[in-house]
CSV table of C-alpha atoms in Angstrom, one decimal:
chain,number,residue,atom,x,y,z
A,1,UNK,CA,-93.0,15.2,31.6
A,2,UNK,CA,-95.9,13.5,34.2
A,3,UNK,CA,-95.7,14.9,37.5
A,4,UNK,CA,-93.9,12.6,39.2
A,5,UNK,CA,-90.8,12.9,37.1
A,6,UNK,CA,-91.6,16.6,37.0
A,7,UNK,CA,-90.8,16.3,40.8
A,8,UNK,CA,-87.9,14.0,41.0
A,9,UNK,CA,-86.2,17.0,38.4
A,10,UNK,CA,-86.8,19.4,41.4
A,11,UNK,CA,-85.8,17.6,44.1
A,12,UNK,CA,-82.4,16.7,41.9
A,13,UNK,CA,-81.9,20.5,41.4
A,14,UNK,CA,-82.7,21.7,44.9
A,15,UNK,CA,-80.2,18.7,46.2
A,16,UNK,CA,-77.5,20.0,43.9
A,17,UNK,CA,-77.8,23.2,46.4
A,18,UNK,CA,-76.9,25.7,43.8
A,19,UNK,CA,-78.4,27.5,41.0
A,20,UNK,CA,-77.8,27.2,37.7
A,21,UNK,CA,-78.5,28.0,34.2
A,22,UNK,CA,-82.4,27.9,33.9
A,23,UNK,CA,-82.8,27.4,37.5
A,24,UNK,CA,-83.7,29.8,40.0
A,25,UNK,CA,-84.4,29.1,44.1
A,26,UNK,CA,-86.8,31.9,45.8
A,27,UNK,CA,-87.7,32.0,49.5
A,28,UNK,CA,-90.7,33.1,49.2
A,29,UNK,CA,-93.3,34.3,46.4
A,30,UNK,CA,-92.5,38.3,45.1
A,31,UNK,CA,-93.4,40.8,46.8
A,32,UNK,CA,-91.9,43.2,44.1
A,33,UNK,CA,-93.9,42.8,40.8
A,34,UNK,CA,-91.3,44.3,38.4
A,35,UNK,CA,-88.6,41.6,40.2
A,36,UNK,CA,-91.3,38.7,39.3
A,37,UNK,CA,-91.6,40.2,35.3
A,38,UNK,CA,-87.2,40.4,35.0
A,39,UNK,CA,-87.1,37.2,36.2
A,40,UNK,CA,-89.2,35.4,34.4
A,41,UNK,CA,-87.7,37.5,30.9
A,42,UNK,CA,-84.4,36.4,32.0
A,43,UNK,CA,-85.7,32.9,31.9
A,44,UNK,CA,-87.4,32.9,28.5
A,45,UNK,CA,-83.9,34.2,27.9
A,46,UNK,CA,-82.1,31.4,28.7
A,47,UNK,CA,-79.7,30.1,26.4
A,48,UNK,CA,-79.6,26.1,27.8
A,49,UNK,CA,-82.6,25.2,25.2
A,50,UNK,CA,-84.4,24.6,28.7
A,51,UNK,CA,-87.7,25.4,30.4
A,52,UNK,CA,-86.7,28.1,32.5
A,53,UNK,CA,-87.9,27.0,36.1
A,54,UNK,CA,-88.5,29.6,39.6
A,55,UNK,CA,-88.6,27.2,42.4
A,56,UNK,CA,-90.3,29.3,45.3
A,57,UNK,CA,-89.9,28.3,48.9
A,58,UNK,CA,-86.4,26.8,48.7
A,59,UNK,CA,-84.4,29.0,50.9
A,60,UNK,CA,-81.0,29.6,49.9
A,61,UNK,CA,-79.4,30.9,53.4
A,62,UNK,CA,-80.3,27.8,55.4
A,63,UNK,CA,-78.7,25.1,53.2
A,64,UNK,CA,-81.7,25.2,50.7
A,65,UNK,CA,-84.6,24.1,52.9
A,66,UNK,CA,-87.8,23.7,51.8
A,67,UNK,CA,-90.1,26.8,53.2
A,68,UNK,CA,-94.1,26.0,53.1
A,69,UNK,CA,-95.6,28.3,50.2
A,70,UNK,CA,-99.1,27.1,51.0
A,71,UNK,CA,-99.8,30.6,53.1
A,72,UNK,CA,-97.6,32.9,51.5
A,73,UNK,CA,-99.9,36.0,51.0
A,74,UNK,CA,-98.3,37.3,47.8
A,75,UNK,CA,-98.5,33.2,46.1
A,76,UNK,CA,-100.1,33.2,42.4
A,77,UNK,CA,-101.5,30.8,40.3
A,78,UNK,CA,-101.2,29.8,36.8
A,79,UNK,CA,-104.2,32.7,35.8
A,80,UNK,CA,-102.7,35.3,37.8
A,81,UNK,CA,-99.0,34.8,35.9
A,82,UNK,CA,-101.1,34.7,32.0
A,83,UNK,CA,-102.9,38.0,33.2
A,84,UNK,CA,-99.7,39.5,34.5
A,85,UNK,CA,-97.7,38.7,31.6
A,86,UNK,CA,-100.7,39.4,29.1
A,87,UNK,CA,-100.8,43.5,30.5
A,88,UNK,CA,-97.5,44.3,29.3
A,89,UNK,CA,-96.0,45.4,26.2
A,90,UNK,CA,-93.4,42.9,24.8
A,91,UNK,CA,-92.0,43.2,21.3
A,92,UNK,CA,-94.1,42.0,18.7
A,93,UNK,CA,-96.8,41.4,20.8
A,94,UNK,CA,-95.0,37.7,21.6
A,95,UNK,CA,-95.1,36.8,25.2
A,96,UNK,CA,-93.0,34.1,27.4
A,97,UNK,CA,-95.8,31.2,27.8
A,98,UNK,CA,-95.5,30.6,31.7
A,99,UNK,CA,-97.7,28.1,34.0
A,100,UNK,CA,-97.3,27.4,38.1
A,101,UNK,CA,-97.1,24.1,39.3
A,102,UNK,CA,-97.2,22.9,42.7
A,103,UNK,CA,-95.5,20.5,44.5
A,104,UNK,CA,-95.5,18.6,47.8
A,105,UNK,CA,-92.1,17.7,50.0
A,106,UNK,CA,-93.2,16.1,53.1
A,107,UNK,CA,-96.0,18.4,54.1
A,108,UNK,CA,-94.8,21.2,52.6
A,109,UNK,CA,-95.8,22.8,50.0
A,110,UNK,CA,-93.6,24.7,47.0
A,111,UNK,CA,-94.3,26.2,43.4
A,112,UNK,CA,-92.3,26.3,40.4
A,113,UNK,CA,-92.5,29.1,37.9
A,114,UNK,CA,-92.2,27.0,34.6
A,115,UNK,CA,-91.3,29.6,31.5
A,116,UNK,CA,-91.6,27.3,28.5
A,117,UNK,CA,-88.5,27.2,26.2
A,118,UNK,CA,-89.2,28.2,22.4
A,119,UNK,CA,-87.6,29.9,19.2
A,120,UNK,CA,-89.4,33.4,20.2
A,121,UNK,CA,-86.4,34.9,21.8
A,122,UNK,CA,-85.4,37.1,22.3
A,123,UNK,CA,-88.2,38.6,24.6
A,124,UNK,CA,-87.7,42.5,25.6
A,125,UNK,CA,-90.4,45.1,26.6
A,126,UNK,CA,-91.3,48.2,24.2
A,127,UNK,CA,-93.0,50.0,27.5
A,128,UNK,CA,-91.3,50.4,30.2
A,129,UNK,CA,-92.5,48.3,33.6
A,130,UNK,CA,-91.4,50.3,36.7
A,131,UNK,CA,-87.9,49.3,37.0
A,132,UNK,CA,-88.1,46.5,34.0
A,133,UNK,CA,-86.3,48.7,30.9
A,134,UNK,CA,-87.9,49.1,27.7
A,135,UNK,CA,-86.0,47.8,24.7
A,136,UNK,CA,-83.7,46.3,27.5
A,137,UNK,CA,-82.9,42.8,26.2
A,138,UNK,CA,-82.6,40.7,29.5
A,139,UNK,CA,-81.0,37.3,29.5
A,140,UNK,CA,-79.7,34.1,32.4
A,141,UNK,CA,-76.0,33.2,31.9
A,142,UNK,CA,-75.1,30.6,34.1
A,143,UNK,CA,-76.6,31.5,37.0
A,144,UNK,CA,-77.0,35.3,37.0
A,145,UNK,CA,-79.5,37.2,35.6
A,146,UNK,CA,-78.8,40.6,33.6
A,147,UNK,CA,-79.3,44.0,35.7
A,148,UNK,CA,-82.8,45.7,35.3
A,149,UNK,CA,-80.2,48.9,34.4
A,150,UNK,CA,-78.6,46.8,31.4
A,151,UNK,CA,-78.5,44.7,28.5
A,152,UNK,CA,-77.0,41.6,27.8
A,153,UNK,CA,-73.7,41.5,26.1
A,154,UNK,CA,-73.8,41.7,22.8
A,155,UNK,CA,-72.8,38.3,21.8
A,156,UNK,CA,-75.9,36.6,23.8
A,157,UNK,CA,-78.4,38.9,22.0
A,158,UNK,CA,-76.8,37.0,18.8
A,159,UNK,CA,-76.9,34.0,19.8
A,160,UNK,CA,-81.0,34.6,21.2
A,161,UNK,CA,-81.7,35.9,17.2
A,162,UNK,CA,-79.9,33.3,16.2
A,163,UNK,CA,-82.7,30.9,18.1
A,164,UNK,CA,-85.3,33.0,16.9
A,165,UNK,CA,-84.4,32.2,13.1
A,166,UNK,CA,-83.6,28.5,13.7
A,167,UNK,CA,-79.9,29.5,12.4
A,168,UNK,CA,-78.5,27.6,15.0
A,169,UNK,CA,-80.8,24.6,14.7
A,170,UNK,CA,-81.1,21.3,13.0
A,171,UNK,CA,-82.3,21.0,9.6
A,172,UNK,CA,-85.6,19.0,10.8
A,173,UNK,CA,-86.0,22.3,13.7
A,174,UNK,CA,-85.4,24.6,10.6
A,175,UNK,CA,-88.1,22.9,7.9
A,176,UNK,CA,-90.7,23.4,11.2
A,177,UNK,CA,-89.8,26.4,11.6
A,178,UNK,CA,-90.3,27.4,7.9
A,179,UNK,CA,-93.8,25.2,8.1
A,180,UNK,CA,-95.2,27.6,10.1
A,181,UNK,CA,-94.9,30.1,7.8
A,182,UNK,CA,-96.9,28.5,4.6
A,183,UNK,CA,-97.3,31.4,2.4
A,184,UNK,CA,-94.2,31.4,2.2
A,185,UNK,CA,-94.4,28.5,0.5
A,186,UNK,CA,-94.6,27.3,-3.3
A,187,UNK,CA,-95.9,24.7,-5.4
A,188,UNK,CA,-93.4,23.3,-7.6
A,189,UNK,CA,-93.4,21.1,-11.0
A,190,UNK,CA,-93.1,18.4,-9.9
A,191,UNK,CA,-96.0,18.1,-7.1
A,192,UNK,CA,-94.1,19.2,-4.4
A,193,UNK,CA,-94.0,22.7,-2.0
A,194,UNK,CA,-90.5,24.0,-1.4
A,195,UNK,CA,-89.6,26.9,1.0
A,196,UNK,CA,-88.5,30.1,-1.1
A,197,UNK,CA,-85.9,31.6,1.0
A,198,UNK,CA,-84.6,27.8,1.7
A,199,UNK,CA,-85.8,26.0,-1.4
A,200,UNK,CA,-83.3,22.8,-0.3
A,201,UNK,CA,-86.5,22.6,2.0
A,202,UNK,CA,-89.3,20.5,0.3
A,203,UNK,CA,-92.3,19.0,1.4
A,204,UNK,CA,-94.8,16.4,-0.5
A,205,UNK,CA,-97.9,14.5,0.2
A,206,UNK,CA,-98.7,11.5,-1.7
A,207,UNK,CA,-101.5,9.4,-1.3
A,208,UNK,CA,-100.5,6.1,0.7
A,209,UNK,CA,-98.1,3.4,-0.7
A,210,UNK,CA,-99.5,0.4,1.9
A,211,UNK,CA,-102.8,0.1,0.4
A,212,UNK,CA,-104.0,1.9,3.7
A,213,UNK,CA,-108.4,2.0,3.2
A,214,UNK,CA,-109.2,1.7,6.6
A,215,UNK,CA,-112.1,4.2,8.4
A,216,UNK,CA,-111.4,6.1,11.6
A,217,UNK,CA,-114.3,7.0,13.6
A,218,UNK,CA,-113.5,10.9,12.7
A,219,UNK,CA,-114.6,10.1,9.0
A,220,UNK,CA,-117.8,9.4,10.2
A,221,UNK,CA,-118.1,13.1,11.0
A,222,UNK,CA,-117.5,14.3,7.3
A,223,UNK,CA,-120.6,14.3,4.9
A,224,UNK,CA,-118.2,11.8,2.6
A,225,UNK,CA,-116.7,9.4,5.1
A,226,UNK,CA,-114.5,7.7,2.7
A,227,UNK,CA,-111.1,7.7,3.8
A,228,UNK,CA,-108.2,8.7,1.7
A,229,UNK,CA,-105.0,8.4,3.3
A,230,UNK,CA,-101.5,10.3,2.5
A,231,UNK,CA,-97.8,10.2,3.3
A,232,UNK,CA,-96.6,13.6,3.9
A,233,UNK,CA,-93.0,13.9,3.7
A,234,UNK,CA,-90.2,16.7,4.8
A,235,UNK,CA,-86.9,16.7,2.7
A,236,UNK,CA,-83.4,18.4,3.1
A,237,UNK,CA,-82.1,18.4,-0.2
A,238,UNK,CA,-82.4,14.8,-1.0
A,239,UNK,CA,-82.7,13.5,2.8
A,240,UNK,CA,-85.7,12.6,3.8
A,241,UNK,CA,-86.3,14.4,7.4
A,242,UNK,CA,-89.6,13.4,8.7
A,243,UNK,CA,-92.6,11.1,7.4
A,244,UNK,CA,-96.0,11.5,9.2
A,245,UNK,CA,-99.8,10.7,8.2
A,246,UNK,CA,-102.2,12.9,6.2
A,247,UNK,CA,-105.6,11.9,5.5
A,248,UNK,CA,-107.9,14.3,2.7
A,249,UNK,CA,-111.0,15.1,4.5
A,250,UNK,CA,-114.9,15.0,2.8
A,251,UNK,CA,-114.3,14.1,-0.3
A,252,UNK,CA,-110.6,15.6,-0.9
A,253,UNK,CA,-112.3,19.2,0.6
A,254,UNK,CA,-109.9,19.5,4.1
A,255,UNK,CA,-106.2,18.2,4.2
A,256,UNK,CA,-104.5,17.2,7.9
A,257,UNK,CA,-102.1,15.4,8.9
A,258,UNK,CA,-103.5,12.6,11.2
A,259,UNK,CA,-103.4,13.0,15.2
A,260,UNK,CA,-101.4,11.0,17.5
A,261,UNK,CA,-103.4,8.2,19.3
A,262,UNK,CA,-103.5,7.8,23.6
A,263,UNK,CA,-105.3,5.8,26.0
A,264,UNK,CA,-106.5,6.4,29.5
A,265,UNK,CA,-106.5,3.1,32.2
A,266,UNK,CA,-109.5,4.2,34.5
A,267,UNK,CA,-108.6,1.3,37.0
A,268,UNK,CA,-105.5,-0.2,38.5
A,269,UNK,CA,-107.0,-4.2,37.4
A,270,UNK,CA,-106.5,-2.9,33.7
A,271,UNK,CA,-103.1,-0.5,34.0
A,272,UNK,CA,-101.5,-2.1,31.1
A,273,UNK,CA,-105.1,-2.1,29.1
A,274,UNK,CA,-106.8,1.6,27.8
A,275,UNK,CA,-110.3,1.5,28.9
A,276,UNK,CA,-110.5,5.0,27.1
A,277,UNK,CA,-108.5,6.1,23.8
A,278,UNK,CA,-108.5,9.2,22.4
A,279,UNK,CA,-106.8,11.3,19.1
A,280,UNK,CA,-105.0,14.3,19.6
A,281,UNK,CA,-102.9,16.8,18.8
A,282,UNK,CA,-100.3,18.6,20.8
A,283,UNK,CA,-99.3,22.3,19.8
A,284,UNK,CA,-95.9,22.3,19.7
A,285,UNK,CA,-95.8,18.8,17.9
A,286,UNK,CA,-94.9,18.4,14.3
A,287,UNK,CA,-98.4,17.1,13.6
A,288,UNK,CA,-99.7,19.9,14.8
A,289,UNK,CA,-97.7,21.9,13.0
A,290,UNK,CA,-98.3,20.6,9.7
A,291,UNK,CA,-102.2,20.6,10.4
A,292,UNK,CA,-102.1,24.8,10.5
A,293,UNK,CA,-99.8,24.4,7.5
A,294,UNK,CA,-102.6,23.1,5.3
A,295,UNK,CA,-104.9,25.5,6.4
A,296,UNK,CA,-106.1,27.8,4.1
A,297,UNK,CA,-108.9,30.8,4.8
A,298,UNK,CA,-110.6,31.2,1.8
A,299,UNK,CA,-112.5,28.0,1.3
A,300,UNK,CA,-116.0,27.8,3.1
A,301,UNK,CA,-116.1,23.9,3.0
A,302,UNK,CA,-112.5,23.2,4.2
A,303,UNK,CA,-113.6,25.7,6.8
A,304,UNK,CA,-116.8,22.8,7.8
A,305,UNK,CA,-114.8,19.7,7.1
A,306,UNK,CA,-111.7,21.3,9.5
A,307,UNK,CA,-114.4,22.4,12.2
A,308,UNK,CA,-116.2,18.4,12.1
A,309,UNK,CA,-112.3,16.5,12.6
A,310,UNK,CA,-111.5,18.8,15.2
A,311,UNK,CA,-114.6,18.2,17.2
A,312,UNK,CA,-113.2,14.5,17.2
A,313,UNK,CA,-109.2,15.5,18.5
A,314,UNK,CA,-108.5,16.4,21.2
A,315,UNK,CA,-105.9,19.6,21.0
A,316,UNK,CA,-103.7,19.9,23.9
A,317,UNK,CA,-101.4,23.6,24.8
A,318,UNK,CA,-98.7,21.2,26.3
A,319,UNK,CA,-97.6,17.4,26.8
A,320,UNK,CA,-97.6,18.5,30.2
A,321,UNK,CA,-101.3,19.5,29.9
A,322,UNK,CA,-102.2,16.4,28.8
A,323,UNK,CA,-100.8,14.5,31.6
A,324,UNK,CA,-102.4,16.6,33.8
A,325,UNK,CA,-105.8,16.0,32.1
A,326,UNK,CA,-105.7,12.2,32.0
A,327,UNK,CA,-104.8,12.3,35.8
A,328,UNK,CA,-108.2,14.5,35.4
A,329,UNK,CA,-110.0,12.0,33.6
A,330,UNK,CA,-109.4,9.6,36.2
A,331,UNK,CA,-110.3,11.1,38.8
A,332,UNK,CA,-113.7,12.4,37.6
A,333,UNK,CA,-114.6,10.2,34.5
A,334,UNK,CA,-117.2,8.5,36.9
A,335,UNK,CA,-119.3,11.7,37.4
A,336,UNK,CA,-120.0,11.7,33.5
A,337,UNK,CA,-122.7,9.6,31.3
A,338,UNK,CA,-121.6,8.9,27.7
A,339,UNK,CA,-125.0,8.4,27.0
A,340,UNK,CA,-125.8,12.0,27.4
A,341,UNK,CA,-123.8,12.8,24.0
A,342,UNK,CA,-126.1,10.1,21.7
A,343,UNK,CA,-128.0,13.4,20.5
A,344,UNK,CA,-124.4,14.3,19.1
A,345,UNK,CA,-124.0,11.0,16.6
A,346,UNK,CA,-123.6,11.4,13.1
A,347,UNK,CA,-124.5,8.8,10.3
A,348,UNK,CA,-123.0,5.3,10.4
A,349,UNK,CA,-123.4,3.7,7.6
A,350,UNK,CA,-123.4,-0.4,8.1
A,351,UNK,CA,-119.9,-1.2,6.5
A,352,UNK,CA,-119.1,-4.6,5.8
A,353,UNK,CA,-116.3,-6.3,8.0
A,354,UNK,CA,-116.6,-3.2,10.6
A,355,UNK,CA,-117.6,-3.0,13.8
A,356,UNK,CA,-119.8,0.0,13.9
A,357,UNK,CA,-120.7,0.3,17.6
A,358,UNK,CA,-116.8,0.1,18.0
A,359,UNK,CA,-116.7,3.1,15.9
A,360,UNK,CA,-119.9,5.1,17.6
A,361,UNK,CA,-118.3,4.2,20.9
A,362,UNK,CA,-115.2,6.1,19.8
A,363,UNK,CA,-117.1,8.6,18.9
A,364,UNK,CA,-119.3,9.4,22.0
A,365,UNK,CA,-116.0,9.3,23.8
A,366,UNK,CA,-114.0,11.9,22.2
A,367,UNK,CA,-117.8,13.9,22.3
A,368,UNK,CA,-117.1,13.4,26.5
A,369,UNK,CA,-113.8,13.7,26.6
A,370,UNK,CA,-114.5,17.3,24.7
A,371,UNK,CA,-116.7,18.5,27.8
A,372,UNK,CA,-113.9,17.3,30.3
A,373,UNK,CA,-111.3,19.2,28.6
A,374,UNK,CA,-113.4,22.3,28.7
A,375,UNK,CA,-114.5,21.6,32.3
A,376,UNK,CA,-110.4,20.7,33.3
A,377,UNK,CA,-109.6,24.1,31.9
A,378,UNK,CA,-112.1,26.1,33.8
């Protein structure tokens, strides 16, 4: 979600003038650290399959009005949440991902305390945090939180494990779920990989029905550029779930599925043109996914080959990220030269019908775009 409808969801929710079930409205920032960690493990807790949102400086007792944040002395960023979060002991060593974005009403400003939703639930403490309980599994229903002095009933900690073991998800959730486990996968006669404790789950990769020889500008990067392209398909039983691109890298030495392909409009003349493109991958996206999948750690070469196509794509935490760094990119792509990352260029061999520059441009962009990722993040 971009920023803009990002906001438009929080002004709905704060015009509603109630909370709800993964929404929460807070005066002003904690001054109580153990009230900041239960809230935000009640909201990782949630069971509306929801990013669990803290809106702070919406106050409650004067018909939800917005209060400037911009000063509040106890106000944290994005950092100061991971570091929090990151000192205490959660079961498994698993820990709610959680990211502060601000927003701007009028002159005013507010942040929202987004916990991402995902399958890792149910998060609990093994140490105890002042008045946070260890082993106390907190939880939202509706909109109440549990007590710190309690646990959820009994029939929400199901449903949470439930979540956590995609027992209560779709068969396509389910197969990702199980793809991110591959060891736990097996070869089978004929060609396939099917999921031992599921084995209705199945996945095959076949080379490439269309007659697909075309080069990407990430071959380039592999000692053998030659490009051999796969299907890679999911199956229920006999249904076929999911079909995405795979592409064998050097010479058959690396296996990925392909990234996803974006663009970047630098100026308003060309809005419905890309002046920039760029491959990626997202981490909680199904390519992504089935890229670790086919990652194995015993193989020197795959090792090379995997290290050269991911110094082409661009790997994002978050869509959200990823909006946030193209709205980076144009802001800033002017303080860059291209040219600076020529040193960087691998062989291009002249191929016939091809426009190698085209290729090299590619190239040198995804070689800048690299550095502005790095330099959005710090």
């Amino acid at each position: 979600m971009d920023v803009l409808s990002f906001r438009t969801e929080i002004r709905r929710l704060i015009e509603l003038r109630q909370e709800g079930k993964y929404w929460d409205f807070k005066k002003e920032w904690y001054q109580n650290k153990s009230d900041l960690l239960h809230d935000i493990i009640c909201m990782a807790n949630n069971l509306s399959n929801h990013d669990g949102l803290i809106i702070v400086g919406v106050d409650e007792e004067t018909d939800y009005t917005i209060c400037d944040v911009a000063n509040d002395p106890n106000r944290k960023k994005t950092q100061d949440i991971v570091a929090f979060l990151r000192e205490k002991k959660f079961a498994g060593g698993i820990r709610p991902t959680a990211y502060v974005q601000p927003l701007t009403f009028g002159k005013k400003i507010i942040d929202v305390i987004v916990i991402r939703n995902d399958r890792n639930t149910p998060y609990y403490l093994t140490d105890r945090y002042q008045g946070v309980f260890a082993n106390n599994i907190y939880a939202r229903i509706m909109d109440t939180n549990t007590p710190k002095n309690a646990s959820a009933d009994i029939n929400v900690i199901e449903k949470l494990w439930k979540k956590r073991f995609g027992i209560d998800a779709t068969a396509l959730d389910r197969a990702l779920l199980f793809l991110q486990k591959p060891y736990d996968w097996v070869d089978s006669d004929d060609g396939k990989k099917f999921y031992k404790y599921a084995p209705e789950f199945t996945l095959e990769d076949i080379q490439a029905e269309d007659g697909k020889d075309g080069y990407e500008f990430y071959l380039f990067n592999q000692c053998d550029s030659r490009p051999r392209w796969y299907d890679i398909n999911i199956y229920y039983h006999q249904t076929l779930l999911y079909s995405l691109g795979g592409v064998a890298l050097d010479g058959g030495r690396c296996f990925t599925s392909t990234p996803r392909t974006d663009g970047i409009s630098l100026y308003k003349e060309s809005y419905h043109n890309w002046d920039i493109s760029y491959k990626y991958f997202v981490k909680d996206s199904i390519e992504y996914i089935v890229h670790l999948f086919y990652i194995t750690e015993d193989m020197d070469e795959e090792l090379t080959a995997r290290q050269r196509f991911l110094e082409c794509v661009l790997v994002f935490e978050s869509e959200f990220e990823r909006t946030k760094f193209n709205d980076f990119v144009i802001a800033n792509y002017g303080k860059y030269n291209v040219g600076a990352f020529s040193d960087r260029l691998p062989h291009f061999p002249d191929l016939e019908g091809y426009n190698m520059d085209a290729f090299k441009k590619d190239y040198l962009q995804s070689q800048l775009l690299q550095q502005m990722l790095k330099d959005f993040r710090s």
